[in-house]
Amino acid sequence: MKNKKFVLKNIRNKKRNSYAKSTIKTLLKKINIYKKNNELNNDHIIKIQSYIDKKSNKNIINKNKASRIKSKIMKLKNNI
């Protein structure tokens, strides 16, 4: 019974983590599209940075990866 619970928990966590990671990829793609169309503003940046921080605090993504992503976003913003 114990192993079954751990297996079910791992499956549940894997789904949650993969959803979060794919959402981050989607948000990054949207940021690039906004930049190409000159529609990138602080609201978009704040939204994705807060999402990344939340997932980093829950250890879904590594804190160093989160800081790399946020740095990449700020470079895009500053190059407008």
C-alpha positions as a Markdown table, in Angstrom:
| # | Residue | x | y | z |
|---|---|---|---|---|
| 1 | Met | 0.0 | 0.0 | 0.0 |
| 2 | Lys | 2.8 | 2.4 | 0.9 |
| 3 | Asn | 4.5 | 2.0 | -2.5 |
| 4 | Lys | 1.2 | 2.6 | -4.3 |
| 5 | Lys | 0.7 | 5.9 | -2.5 |
| 6 | Phe | 4.2 | 7.0 | -3.5 |
| 7 | Val | 3.7 | 6.0 | -7.1 |
| 8 | Leu | 0.4 | 7.9 | -7.3 |
| 9 | Lys | 2.0 | 10.9 | -5.6 |
| 10 | Asn | 4.9 | 10.9 | -8.1 |
| 11 | Ile | 2.5 | 10.7 | -11.0 |
| 12 | Arg | 0.5 | 13.7 | -9.6 |
| 13 | Asn | 3.6 | 15.7 | -9.0 |
| 14 | Lys | 5.0 | 14.9 | -12.5 |
| 15 | Lys | 1.8 | 16.2 | -14.1 |
| 16 | Arg | 1.9 | 19.4 | -12.0 |
| 17 | Asn | 5.6 | 20.0 | -12.8 |
| 18 | Ser | 5.3 | 19.4 | -16.5 |
| 19 | Tyr | 2.3 | 21.7 | -16.7 |
| 20 | Ala | 4.2 | 24.5 | -14.9 |
| 21 | Lys | 7.3 | 24.0 | -17.1 |
| 22 | Ser | 5.2 | 24.1 | -20.3 |
| 23 | Thr | 3.4 | 27.2 | -19.1 |
| 24 | Ile | 6.7 | 28.9 | -18.6 |
| 25 | Lys | 7.8 | 28.0 | -22.1 |
| 26 | Thr | 4.5 | 29.4 | -23.4 |
| 27 | Leu | 4.9 | 32.6 | -21.5 |
| 28 | Leu | 8.4 | 33.1 | -22.9 |
| 29 | Lys | 7.1 | 32.6 | -26.4 |
| 30 | Lys | 4.4 | 35.1 | -25.8 |
| 31 | Ile | 7.0 | 37.6 | -24.5 |
| 32 | Asn | 9.0 | 37.2 | -27.7 |
| 33 | Ile | 5.9 | 37.7 | -29.8 |
| 34 | Tyr | 5.0 | 40.9 | -27.8 |
| 35 | Lys | 8.5 | 42.2 | -28.3 |
| 36 | Lys | 8.4 | 41.6 | -32.1 |
| 37 | Asn | 5.1 | 43.5 | -32.2 |
| 38 | Asn | 6.3 | 46.3 | -29.9 |
| 39 | Glu | 3.6 | 45.5 | -27.4 |
| 40 | Leu | 5.8 | 44.4 | -24.5 |
| 41 | Asn | 5.0 | 46.3 | -21.4 |
| 42 | Asn | 5.6 | 46.0 | -17.6 |
| 43 | Asp | 2.4 | 44.1 | -17.0 |
| 44 | His | 3.5 | 41.2 | -19.1 |
| 45 | Ile | 6.9 | 41.1 | -17.5 |
| 46 | Ile | 5.6 | 41.3 | -14.0 |
| 47 | Lys | 3.1 | 38.5 | -14.7 |
| 48 | Ile | 5.8 | 36.1 | -15.9 |
| 49 | Gln | 8.3 | 37.0 | -13.3 |
| 50 | Ser | 5.8 | 36.4 | -10.5 |
| 51 | Tyr | 4.8 | 33.1 | -12.0 |
| 52 | Ile | 8.5 | 32.1 | -12.2 |
| 53 | Asp | 9.1 | 33.1 | -8.6 |
| 54 | Lys | 6.2 | 31.1 | -7.4 |
| 55 | Lys | 7.4 | 28.0 | -9.1 |
| 56 | Ser | 10.9 | 28.5 | -8.0 |
| 57 | Asn | 9.8 | 28.8 | -4.3 |
| 58 | Lys | 7.9 | 25.5 | -4.7 |
| 59 | Asn | 11.0 | 23.9 | -6.1 |
| 60 | Ile | 9.4 | 23.1 | -9.4 |
| 61 | Ile | 12.2 | 24.8 | -11.2 |
| 62 | Asn | 15.7 | 25.5 | -9.9 |
| 63 | Lys | 16.3 | 29.0 | -8.4 |
| 64 | Asn | 19.3 | 29.5 | -10.7 |
| 65 | Lys | 17.2 | 28.6 | -13.8 |
| 66 | Ala | 14.6 | 31.0 | -12.6 |
| 67 | Ser | 17.1 | 33.8 | -12.3 |
| 68 | Arg | 18.5 | 33.0 | -15.7 |
| 69 | Ile | 15.0 | 33.2 | -17.2 |
| 70 | Lys | 14.2 | 36.5 | -15.5 |
| 71 | Ser | 17.6 | 37.9 | -16.6 |
| 72 | Lys | 16.7 | 36.9 | -20.2 |
| 73 | Ile | 13.4 | 38.7 | -19.9 |
| 74 | Met | 14.9 | 41.9 | -18.6 |
| 75 | Lys | 17.4 | 41.8 | -21.5 |
| 76 | Leu | 14.6 | 41.6 | -23.9 |
| 77 | Lys | 12.8 | 44.5 | -22.2 |
| 78 | Asn | 15.9 | 46.7 | -22.1 |
| 79 | Asn | 16.6 | 46.1 | -25.9 |
| 80 | Ile | 13.2 | 47.6 | -26.9 |
